[in-house]
mmCIF file of C-alpha atoms and ligand atoms in Angstrom:
data_model
loop_
_atom_site.group_PDB
_atom_site.id
_atom_site.type_symbol
_atom_site.label_atom_id
_atom_site.label_comp_id
_atom_site.label_asym_id
_atom_site.label_seq_id
_atom_site.Cartn_x
_atom_site.Cartn_y
_atom_site.Cartn_z
ATOM 1 C CA MET Z 1 127.651 76.254 57.405
ATOM 2 C CA ARG Z 2 126.940 79.334 59.521
ATOM 3 C CA LEU Z 3 123.457 79.473 57.972
ATOM 4 C CA LEU Z 4 122.811 75.848 58.932
ATOM 5 C CA ALA Z 5 123.923 76.452 62.554
ATOM 6 C CA ALA Z 6 121.613 79.478 62.781
ATOM 7 C CA ALA Z 7 118.693 77.434 61.432
ATOM 8 C CA VAL Z 8 119.364 74.647 63.949
ATOM 9 C CA THR Z 9 119.546 77.167 66.809
ATOM 10 C CA THR Z 10 116.259 78.802 65.758
ATOM 11 C CA LEU Z 11 114.586 75.404 65.542
ATOM 12 C CA ALA Z 12 115.898 74.371 68.979
ATOM 13 C CA LEU Z 13 114.790 77.641 70.526
ATOM 14 C CA SER Z 14 111.304 77.378 69.099
ATOM 15 C CA PHE Z 15 110.946 73.757 70.315
ATOM 16 C CA GLY Z 16 112.218 74.867 73.707
ATOM 17 C CA ALA Z 17 109.743 77.747 73.790
ATOM 18 C CA GLN Z 18 106.913 75.400 72.884
ATOM 19 C CA ALA Z 19 107.942 72.996 75.623
ATOM 20 C CA VAL Z 20 107.949 75.838 78.149
ATOM 21 C CA MET Z 21 104.586 77.139 76.936
ATOM 22 C CA ALA Z 22 103.084 73.666 77.074
ATOM 23 C CA ALA Z 23 103.920 73.135 80.771
ATOM 24 C CA PRO Z 24 100.755 73.508 82.864
ATOM 25 C CA ILE Z 25 100.532 76.224 85.493
ATOM 26 C CA GLU Z 26 100.795 74.607 88.919
ATOM 27 C CA ILE Z 27 98.735 75.907 91.824
ATOM 28 C CA LYS Z 28 99.513 74.436 95.223
ATOM 29 C CA PHE Z 29 96.618 75.266 97.565
ATOM 30 C CA SER Z 30 97.652 74.794 101.180
ATOM 31 C CA HIS Z 31 95.361 74.868 104.205
ATOM 32 C CA VAL Z 32 95.250 73.655 107.788
ATOM 33 C CA VAL Z 33 91.785 72.210 108.290
ATOM 34 C CA ALA Z 34 90.212 68.835 107.510
ATOM 35 C CA GLU Z 35 88.665 68.086 104.113
ATOM 36 C CA ASN Z 36 85.147 67.823 105.592
ATOM 37 C CA THR Z 37 85.021 71.533 106.477
ATOM 38 C CA PRO Z 38 83.841 74.593 104.526
ATOM 39 C CA LYS Z 39 87.425 75.468 103.541
ATOM 40 C CA GLY Z 40 88.395 71.878 102.775
ATOM 41 C CA GLN Z 41 85.350 71.464 100.523
ATOM 42 C CA MET Z 42 85.792 74.851 98.859
ATOM 43 C CA ALA Z 43 89.398 74.062 97.927
ATOM 44 C CA LEU Z 44 88.418 70.706 96.382
ATOM 45 C CA LYS Z 45 85.553 72.322 94.477
ATOM 46 C CA PHE Z 46 87.954 74.948 93.111
ATOM 47 C CA ARG Z 47 90.364 72.202 92.007
ATOM 48 C CA ASP Z 48 87.559 70.316 90.242
ATOM 49 C CA LEU Z 49 86.123 73.392 88.513
ATOM 50 C CA VAL Z 50 89.550 74.413 87.225
ATOM 51 C CA LYS Z 51 90.161 70.899 85.908
ATOM 52 C CA GLU Z 52 86.766 70.839 84.180
ATOM 53 C CA ARG Z 53 87.037 74.303 82.631
ATOM 54 C CA LEU Z 54 90.732 74.792 81.902
ATOM 55 C CA GLY Z 55 91.992 71.206 81.754
ATOM 56 C CA ASP Z 56 95.044 69.578 83.295
ATOM 57 C CA ASP Z 57 97.204 70.583 80.370
ATOM 58 C CA LYS Z 58 96.696 74.252 81.215
ATOM 59 C CA VAL Z 59 96.320 74.541 85.001
ATOM 60 C CA VAL Z 60 96.722 71.916 87.727
ATOM 61 C CA VAL Z 61 95.455 72.645 91.236
ATOM 62 C CA GLU Z 62 96.796 70.446 94.031
ATOM 63 C CA VAL Z 63 95.157 70.766 97.452
ATOM 64 C CA PHE Z 64 97.135 70.071 100.648
ATOM 65 C CA PRO Z 65 94.830 69.921 103.735
ATOM 66 C CA ASN Z 66 95.585 69.456 107.464
ATOM 67 C CA SER Z 67 98.797 71.581 107.520
ATOM 68 C CA GLN Z 68 100.434 68.866 105.344
ATOM 69 C CA LEU Z 69 102.398 71.414 103.361
ATOM 70 C CA PHE Z 70 102.523 74.521 105.576
ATOM 71 C CA GLY Z 71 100.958 75.651 108.829
ATOM 72 C CA ASP Z 72 99.235 79.041 108.778
ATOM 73 C CA ASN Z 73 102.214 80.637 110.475
ATOM 74 C CA LYS Z 74 104.466 79.820 107.532
ATOM 75 C CA VAL Z 75 102.180 79.719 104.522
ATOM 76 C CA LEU Z 76 102.257 83.421 103.642
ATOM 77 C CA GLU Z 77 106.052 83.551 103.755
ATOM 78 C CA ALA Z 78 106.118 80.446 101.560
ATOM 79 C CA MET Z 79 103.701 82.151 99.158
ATOM 80 C CA LEU Z 80 105.966 85.166 98.814
ATOM 81 C CA LEU Z 81 108.839 82.790 98.051
ATOM 82 C CA GLY Z 82 106.762 81.055 95.363
ATOM 83 C CA ASP Z 83 106.572 77.700 97.209
ATOM 84 C CA VAL Z 84 102.774 77.768 97.355
ATOM 85 C CA GLN Z 85 100.340 79.697 95.169
ATOM 86 C CA MET Z 86 97.059 79.793 97.090
ATOM 87 C CA ALA Z 87 95.880 79.597 100.686
ATOM 88 C CA ALA Z 88 92.937 80.757 102.771
ATOM 89 C CA PRO Z 89 94.166 81.561 106.270
ATOM 90 C CA ALA Z 90 91.753 82.764 108.917
ATOM 91 C CA LEU Z 91 91.415 86.563 108.866
ATOM 92 C CA SER Z 92 93.101 86.631 112.284
ATOM 93 C CA LYS Z 93 96.372 85.433 110.773
ATOM 94 C CA PHE Z 94 97.269 88.472 108.640
ATOM 95 C CA GLN Z 95 98.421 90.812 111.390
ATOM 96 C CA LYS Z 96 102.019 90.813 110.143
ATOM 97 C CA TYR Z 97 100.787 92.160 106.800
ATOM 98 C CA THR Z 98 98.036 94.632 107.729
ATOM 99 C CA ASP Z 99 96.305 95.977 110.841
ATOM 100 C CA GLN Z 100 93.014 96.561 109.081
ATOM 101 C CA LEU Z 101 91.869 92.945 108.825
ATOM 102 C CA GLN Z 102 91.924 92.817 112.613
ATOM 103 C CA VAL Z 103 88.522 94.485 112.481
ATOM 104 C CA PHE Z 104 87.117 90.967 112.067
ATOM 105 C CA ASP Z 105 88.586 89.923 115.427
ATOM 106 C CA LEU Z 106 86.856 92.563 117.537
ATOM 107 C CA PRO Z 107 84.666 90.729 120.055
ATOM 108 C CA PHE Z 108 80.882 91.032 119.740
ATOM 109 C CA LEU Z 109 81.153 93.249 116.644
ATOM 110 C CA PHE Z 110 78.972 91.232 114.237
ATOM 111 C CA LYS Z 111 75.632 89.981 115.477
ATOM 112 C CA ASP Z 112 75.498 87.090 112.998
ATOM 113 C CA MET Z 113 76.931 85.754 109.728
ATOM 114 C CA ALA Z 114 74.472 87.769 107.639
ATOM 115 C CA ALA Z 115 76.034 90.940 109.066
ATOM 116 C CA VAL Z 116 79.526 89.585 108.301
ATOM 117 C CA GLU Z 117 78.456 88.877 104.717
ATOM 118 C CA ARG Z 118 77.006 92.389 104.286
ATOM 119 C CA PHE Z 119 80.223 93.959 105.535
ATOM 120 C CA GLN Z 120 82.498 91.768 103.414
ATOM 121 C CA GLN Z 121 80.517 92.385 100.239
ATOM 122 C CA GLY Z 122 80.077 96.103 100.922
ATOM 123 C CA PRO Z 123 82.523 98.811 99.775
ATOM 124 C CA GLU Z 124 84.756 98.716 102.885
ATOM 125 C CA GLY Z 125 84.968 94.939 102.915
ATOM 126 C CA GLN Z 126 85.863 94.873 99.221
ATOM 127 C CA LYS Z 127 88.532 97.541 99.741
ATOM 128 C CA LEU Z 128 90.107 95.348 102.416
ATOM 129 C CA LEU Z 129 90.800 92.683 99.776
ATOM 130 C CA ASP Z 130 93.508 95.045 98.532
ATOM 131 C CA SER Z 131 94.960 95.813 101.949
ATOM 132 C CA LEU Z 132 97.792 93.308 101.442
ATOM 133 C CA ARG Z 133 98.964 94.544 98.020
ATOM 134 C CA LYS Z 134 101.905 96.513 99.379
ATOM 135 C CA LYS Z 135 103.143 93.309 101.002
ATOM 136 C CA GLY Z 136 102.965 91.373 97.745
ATOM 137 C CA LEU Z 137 99.671 89.538 98.354
ATOM 138 C CA VAL Z 138 96.266 89.768 96.645
ATOM 139 C CA GLY Z 139 92.996 88.985 98.399
ATOM 140 C CA LEU Z 140 90.813 87.056 95.946
ATOM 141 C CA GLY Z 141 87.718 86.648 98.117
ATOM 142 C CA TYR Z 142 86.292 85.929 101.559
ATOM 143 C CA LEU Z 143 85.085 82.528 102.667
ATOM 144 C CA HIS Z 144 82.862 81.903 105.674
ATOM 145 C CA ASN Z 145 83.352 79.418 108.432
ATOM 146 C CA GLY Z 146 81.166 80.833 111.184
ATOM 147 C CA MET Z 147 80.880 82.340 114.631
ATOM 148 C CA LYS Z 148 83.302 81.221 117.349
ATOM 149 C CA GLN Z 149 82.329 79.336 120.496
ATOM 150 C CA LEU Z 150 84.328 79.028 123.685
ATOM 151 C CA SER Z 151 85.358 75.524 124.737
ATOM 152 C CA ALA Z 152 86.993 74.750 128.083
ATOM 153 C CA SER Z 153 87.705 72.189 130.761
ATOM 154 C CA GLU Z 154 85.158 73.925 133.021
ATOM 155 C CA PRO Z 155 81.883 75.666 132.198
ATOM 156 C CA MET Z 156 82.387 79.275 131.073
ATOM 157 C CA ARG Z 157 79.216 81.135 132.077
ATOM 158 C CA VAL Z 158 80.535 84.511 133.141
ATOM 159 C CA PRO Z 159 83.875 86.282 132.528
ATOM 160 C CA ALA Z 160 85.087 85.449 136.047
ATOM 161 C CA ASP Z 161 85.070 81.743 135.040
ATOM 162 C CA ALA Z 162 87.854 82.452 132.531
ATOM 163 C CA SER Z 163 90.104 84.199 135.027
ATOM 164 C CA GLY Z 164 93.571 82.610 135.170
ATOM 165 C CA LYS Z 165 92.664 79.990 132.523
ATOM 166 C CA LYS Z 166 94.937 79.379 129.534
ATOM 167 C CA PHE Z 167 93.285 79.722 126.113
ATOM 168 C CA ARG Z 168 94.868 79.003 122.773
ATOM 169 C CA ILE Z 169 94.378 81.820 120.274
ATOM 170 C CA MET Z 170 95.312 82.487 116.658
ATOM 171 C CA THR Z 171 98.156 84.956 116.004
ATOM 172 C CA SER Z 172 96.200 88.153 116.639
ATOM 173 C CA ASP Z 173 96.842 90.877 119.190
ATOM 174 C CA VAL Z 174 93.113 91.665 119.243
ATOM 175 C CA LEU Z 175 92.363 88.106 120.324
ATOM 176 C CA GLN Z 176 95.102 88.382 122.914
ATOM 177 C CA ALA Z 177 93.519 91.575 124.293
ATOM 178 C CA GLN Z 178 90.074 89.926 124.223
ATOM 179 C CA PHE Z 179 91.206 87.168 126.609
ATOM 180 C CA GLU Z 180 93.289 89.510 128.722
ATOM 181 C CA ALA Z 181 90.135 91.595 129.192
ATOM 182 C CA VAL Z 182 88.659 88.703 131.187
ATOM 183 C CA ASP Z 183 91.925 88.042 133.059
ATOM 184 C CA ALA Z 184 92.583 84.865 131.107
ATOM 185 C CA VAL Z 185 95.988 83.826 129.719
ATOM 186 C CA PRO Z 186 96.007 83.736 125.905
ATOM 187 C CA LEU Z 187 98.629 81.661 124.070
ATOM 188 C CA LYS Z 188 99.286 82.049 120.332
ATOM 189 C CA LYS Z 189 99.665 78.524 118.967
ATOM 190 C CA PRO Z 190 99.313 76.889 115.536
ATOM 191 C CA PHE Z 191 96.030 75.145 114.769
ATOM 192 C CA SER Z 192 97.829 71.830 114.278
ATOM 193 C CA GLU Z 193 98.866 71.806 117.970
ATOM 194 C CA VAL Z 194 95.497 72.603 119.546
ATOM 195 C CA PHE Z 195 94.178 69.048 120.008
ATOM 196 C CA THR Z 196 97.318 67.860 121.806
ATOM 197 C CA LEU Z 197 97.481 70.980 123.969
ATOM 198 C CA LEU Z 198 93.897 70.360 125.057
ATOM 199 C CA GLN Z 199 94.317 66.617 125.474
ATOM 200 C CA THR Z 200 97.415 66.973 127.644
ATOM 201 C CA LYS Z 201 95.742 69.806 129.576
ATOM 202 C CA ALA Z 202 98.629 72.129 128.773
ATOM 203 C CA ILE Z 203 95.853 74.654 128.107
ATOM 204 C CA ASP Z 204 92.336 74.948 129.506
ATOM 205 C CA GLY Z 205 90.407 76.008 126.460
ATOM 206 C CA GLN Z 206 90.181 77.575 123.037
ATOM 207 C CA GLU Z 207 87.783 79.441 120.765
ATOM 208 C CA ASN Z 208 86.624 78.062 117.443
ATOM 209 C CA THR Z 209 83.704 77.348 115.130
ATOM 210 C CA TRP Z 210 81.423 74.339 115.423
ATOM 211 C CA SER Z 211 82.907 72.765 112.287
ATOM 212 C CA ASN Z 212 86.507 73.080 113.506
ATOM 213 C CA ILE Z 213 85.606 71.862 116.999
ATOM 214 C CA TYR Z 214 83.896 68.851 115.435
ATOM 215 C CA SER Z 215 86.289 67.982 112.578
ATOM 216 C CA LYS Z 216 89.406 68.295 114.768
ATOM 217 C CA LYS Z 217 87.723 66.423 117.652
ATOM 218 C CA PHE Z 218 88.286 69.205 120.183
ATOM 219 C CA PHE Z 219 84.894 68.286 121.674
ATOM 220 C CA GLU Z 220 86.317 64.914 122.721
ATOM 221 C CA VAL Z 221 88.827 66.619 125.014
ATOM 222 C CA GLN Z 222 86.778 69.639 126.105
ATOM 223 C CA PRO Z 223 83.877 68.801 128.427
ATOM 224 C CA TYR Z 224 82.169 72.205 128.001
ATOM 225 C CA ILE Z 225 81.415 74.422 125.024
ATOM 226 C CA THR Z 226 79.803 77.785 125.679
ATOM 227 C CA GLU Z 227 77.658 78.903 122.759
ATOM 228 C CA SER Z 228 79.019 82.431 122.934
ATOM 229 C CA ASN Z 229 79.030 83.493 119.265
ATOM 230 C CA HIS Z 230 81.462 86.163 120.456
ATOM 231 C CA GLY Z 231 83.406 86.616 117.232
ATOM 232 C CA VAL Z 232 83.744 85.496 113.649
ATOM 233 C CA LEU Z 233 86.181 83.027 112.089
ATOM 234 C CA ASP Z 234 86.268 83.609 108.349
ATOM 235 C CA TYR Z 235 88.965 83.329 105.706
ATOM 236 C CA LEU Z 236 90.698 85.349 103.054
ATOM 237 C CA VAL Z 237 91.657 83.430 99.930
ATOM 238 C CA VAL Z 238 95.019 84.834 98.886
ATOM 239 C CA THR Z 239 97.688 84.503 96.253
ATOM 240 C CA SER Z 240 100.908 86.405 95.625
ATOM 241 C CA THR Z 241 100.843 89.459 93.386
ATOM 242 C CA GLU Z 242 103.838 88.058 91.534
ATOM 243 C CA PHE Z 243 102.080 84.786 90.712
ATOM 244 C CA TRP Z 244 98.761 86.449 89.872
ATOM 245 C CA MET Z 245 100.355 88.996 87.560
ATOM 246 C CA SER Z 246 102.302 86.252 85.779
ATOM 247 C CA LEU Z 247 99.028 84.740 84.506
ATOM 248 C CA ASP Z 248 97.338 85.644 81.202
ATOM 249 C CA GLU Z 249 94.255 87.757 81.702
ATOM 250 C CA SER Z 250 92.051 84.985 80.307
ATOM 251 C CA VAL Z 251 93.447 82.494 82.848
ATOM 252 C CA GLN Z 252 93.002 85.011 85.667
ATOM 253 C CA THR Z 253 89.367 85.491 84.643
ATOM 254 C CA GLU Z 254 88.662 81.745 84.543
ATOM 255 C CA LEU Z 255 90.384 81.140 87.877
ATOM 256 C CA LYS Z 256 88.515 83.985 89.552
ATOM 257 C CA LYS Z 257 85.206 82.684 88.177
ATOM 258 C CA ALA Z 258 85.939 79.171 89.427
ATOM 259 C CA LEU Z 259 86.994 80.542 92.805
ATOM 260 C CA ASP Z 260 83.838 82.658 93.194
ATOM 261 C CA GLU Z 261 81.735 79.566 92.507
ATOM 262 C CA ALA Z 262 83.810 77.449 94.886
ATOM 263 C CA ILE Z 263 83.431 80.117 97.585
ATOM 264 C CA ALA Z 264 79.642 80.199 97.132
ATOM 265 C CA TYR Z 265 79.674 76.402 97.481
ATOM 266 C CA GLY Z 266 81.887 76.603 100.598
ATOM 267 C CA ASN Z 267 79.672 79.281 102.153
ATOM 268 C CA ASP Z 268 76.642 77.097 101.676
ATOM 269 C CA ILE Z 269 78.430 74.233 103.441
ATOM 270 C CA ALA Z 270 79.536 76.604 106.228
ATOM 271 C CA GLY Z 271 75.918 77.516 106.952
ATOM 272 C CA LYS Z 272 74.824 73.860 107.028
ATOM 273 C CA LYS Z 273 77.825 72.593 109.009
ATOM 274 C CA THR Z 274 77.351 75.131 111.760
ATOM 275 C CA GLU Z 275 74.040 73.477 112.623
ATOM 276 C CA GLU Z 276 74.957 69.885 111.737
ATOM 277 C CA ASP Z 277 78.293 69.776 113.580
ATOM 278 C CA LYS Z 278 76.831 71.425 116.669
ATOM 279 C CA GLN Z 279 74.131 68.756 116.655
ATOM 280 C CA LEU Z 280 76.678 65.945 116.231
ATOM 281 C CA ILE Z 281 78.651 67.286 119.179
ATOM 282 C CA ILE Z 282 75.523 67.402 121.353
ATOM 283 C CA GLU Z 283 74.570 63.852 120.326
ATOM 284 C CA SER Z 284 78.084 62.581 121.110
ATOM 285 C CA LYS Z 285 77.533 63.502 124.780
ATOM 286 C CA ARG Z 286 81.299 64.072 125.039
ATOM 287 C CA SER Z 287 80.822 67.764 125.616
ATOM 288 C CA GLU Z 288 78.058 69.761 127.249
ATOM 289 C CA VAL Z 289 76.844 72.836 125.401
ATOM 290 C CA VAL Z 290 76.441 75.762 127.795
ATOM 291 C CA THR Z 291 73.723 78.231 126.806
ATOM 292 C CA LEU Z 292 74.111 81.724 128.215
ATOM 293 C CA SER Z 293 71.243 83.764 129.612
ATOM 294 C CA ASP Z 294 70.971 87.320 128.228
ATOM 295 C CA ALA Z 295 72.377 88.698 131.482
ATOM 296 C CA GLU Z 296 75.358 86.306 131.395
ATOM 297 C CA ARG Z 297 76.106 87.146 127.779
ATOM 298 C CA GLN Z 298 75.931 90.824 128.554
ATOM 299 C CA GLN Z 299 78.691 90.386 131.142
ATOM 300 C CA TRP Z 300 81.019 89.017 128.433
ATOM 301 C CA VAL Z 301 80.089 91.891 126.118
ATOM 302 C CA GLU Z 302 80.853 94.478 128.781
ATOM 303 C CA ALA Z 303 84.143 92.858 129.766
ATOM 304 C CA MET Z 304 85.424 92.481 126.198
ATOM 305 C CA LYS Z 305 84.066 95.555 124.425
ATOM 306 C CA PRO Z 306 86.852 97.926 125.676
ATOM 307 C CA VAL Z 307 89.118 96.037 123.234
ATOM 308 C CA TRP Z 308 87.485 98.029 120.383
ATOM 309 C CA LYS Z 309 88.861 101.311 121.762
ATOM 310 C CA GLN Z 310 92.272 99.757 122.328
ATOM 311 C CA PHE Z 311 92.606 98.946 118.601
ATOM 312 C CA GLU Z 312 90.698 101.888 117.150
ATOM 313 C CA ASP Z 313 93.809 103.752 115.975
ATOM 314 C CA ALA Z 314 95.389 100.692 114.375
ATOM 315 C CA ILE Z 315 92.241 99.486 112.602
ATOM 316 C CA GLY Z 316 90.543 102.824 111.921
ATOM 317 C CA ALA Z 317 87.441 104.203 113.635
ATOM 318 C CA ASP Z 318 85.588 104.529 110.293
ATOM 319 C CA LEU Z 319 86.205 100.909 109.434
ATOM 320 C CA ILE Z 320 84.930 99.742 112.819
ATOM 321 C CA LYS Z 321 81.854 101.954 112.397
ATOM 322 C CA ALA Z 322 81.174 100.521 108.933
ATOM 323 C CA ALA Z 323 81.426 96.991 110.291
ATOM 324 C CA GLU Z 324 79.077 97.859 113.139
ATOM 325 C CA MET Z 325 76.566 99.363 110.685
ATOM 326 C CA SER Z 326 76.340 96.029 108.866
ATOM 327 C CA ASN Z 327 74.312 94.750 111.839
ATOM 328 C CA GLN Z 328 71.370 96.938 110.813
HETATM 329 C C1 SIN N 401 91.208 77.462 110.256
HETATM 330 O O1 SIN N 401 89.981 77.333 110.338
HETATM 331 O O2 SIN N 401 91.800 77.585 109.188
HETATM 332 C C2 SIN N 401 92.040 77.369 111.509
HETATM 333 C C3 SIN N 401 91.485 78.189 112.596
HETATM 334 C C4 SIN N 401 92.385 78.219 113.805
HETATM 335 O O3 SIN N 401 93.604 78.365 113.691
HETATM 336 O O4 SIN N 401 91.834 78.111 114.918
#
């Protein structure tokens, strides 16, 4: 009788184990932008590649765009709690977890996206992927969006134009210092609130890429966009160390491969969208694009560059130097 009970228990346990093993790994990928953006497209590509290569019975990726699941201010906490497995917040949104990624926020540091790419793929940029480990997060790769432009209710030609104006910024003290350097009033607000803040004139302006300004219709409520290219808005694709380490090595390898391909795809779109979305905004005639003369641009550089020194200790002088060298 005892033997029979033991056999039944063993059988039940092994069925149970099989049922557990058979359950697919679920990856919720949360982001805040529209689907027709570099990040939106990258996330969908990743989902499709994982489905094609690993199959729904092994791994299921579900993408939640437009802050549907979490805004960027909550997503990393949710990730550490296991409520979401992947996200790609803007590099400006990691300040709570590391000071080093703030290097990307320094104004007028990178001359173009090629310099950003060189820095990210170089030794210092690759080391930064691990800068969140102590906080329980793993950086899996960078994704481009593009250079930021300055939109406002009035034309921004020289720093004095920004004086006293309210600008929405991402949650970064460097970005706060950047606007304070031109006597503007920076306000840290979630991306999902920007359109309404602009529309109701609760704020005067904001900084963002052409694809975000276009896809979130900021250009419809901002009559002027200065083509300032004063900083970069890129992303870090992250997961939690706990989730990543729970995966078999073979699954990790396949996911990383799919992600690298999805990122390459997203980067290609980022390059194209920068031009296309700028053009669409110009054609809409809803917003005038302000082009700066060299002398005007230089005034912004001189006003904002002291921010580098202000954050040198927190970020690291060597890291700033390495980023600057990527311009050559
Ligand atoms: C994003 O591109 O993910 C959002 C950027 C922002 O918050 O301005």
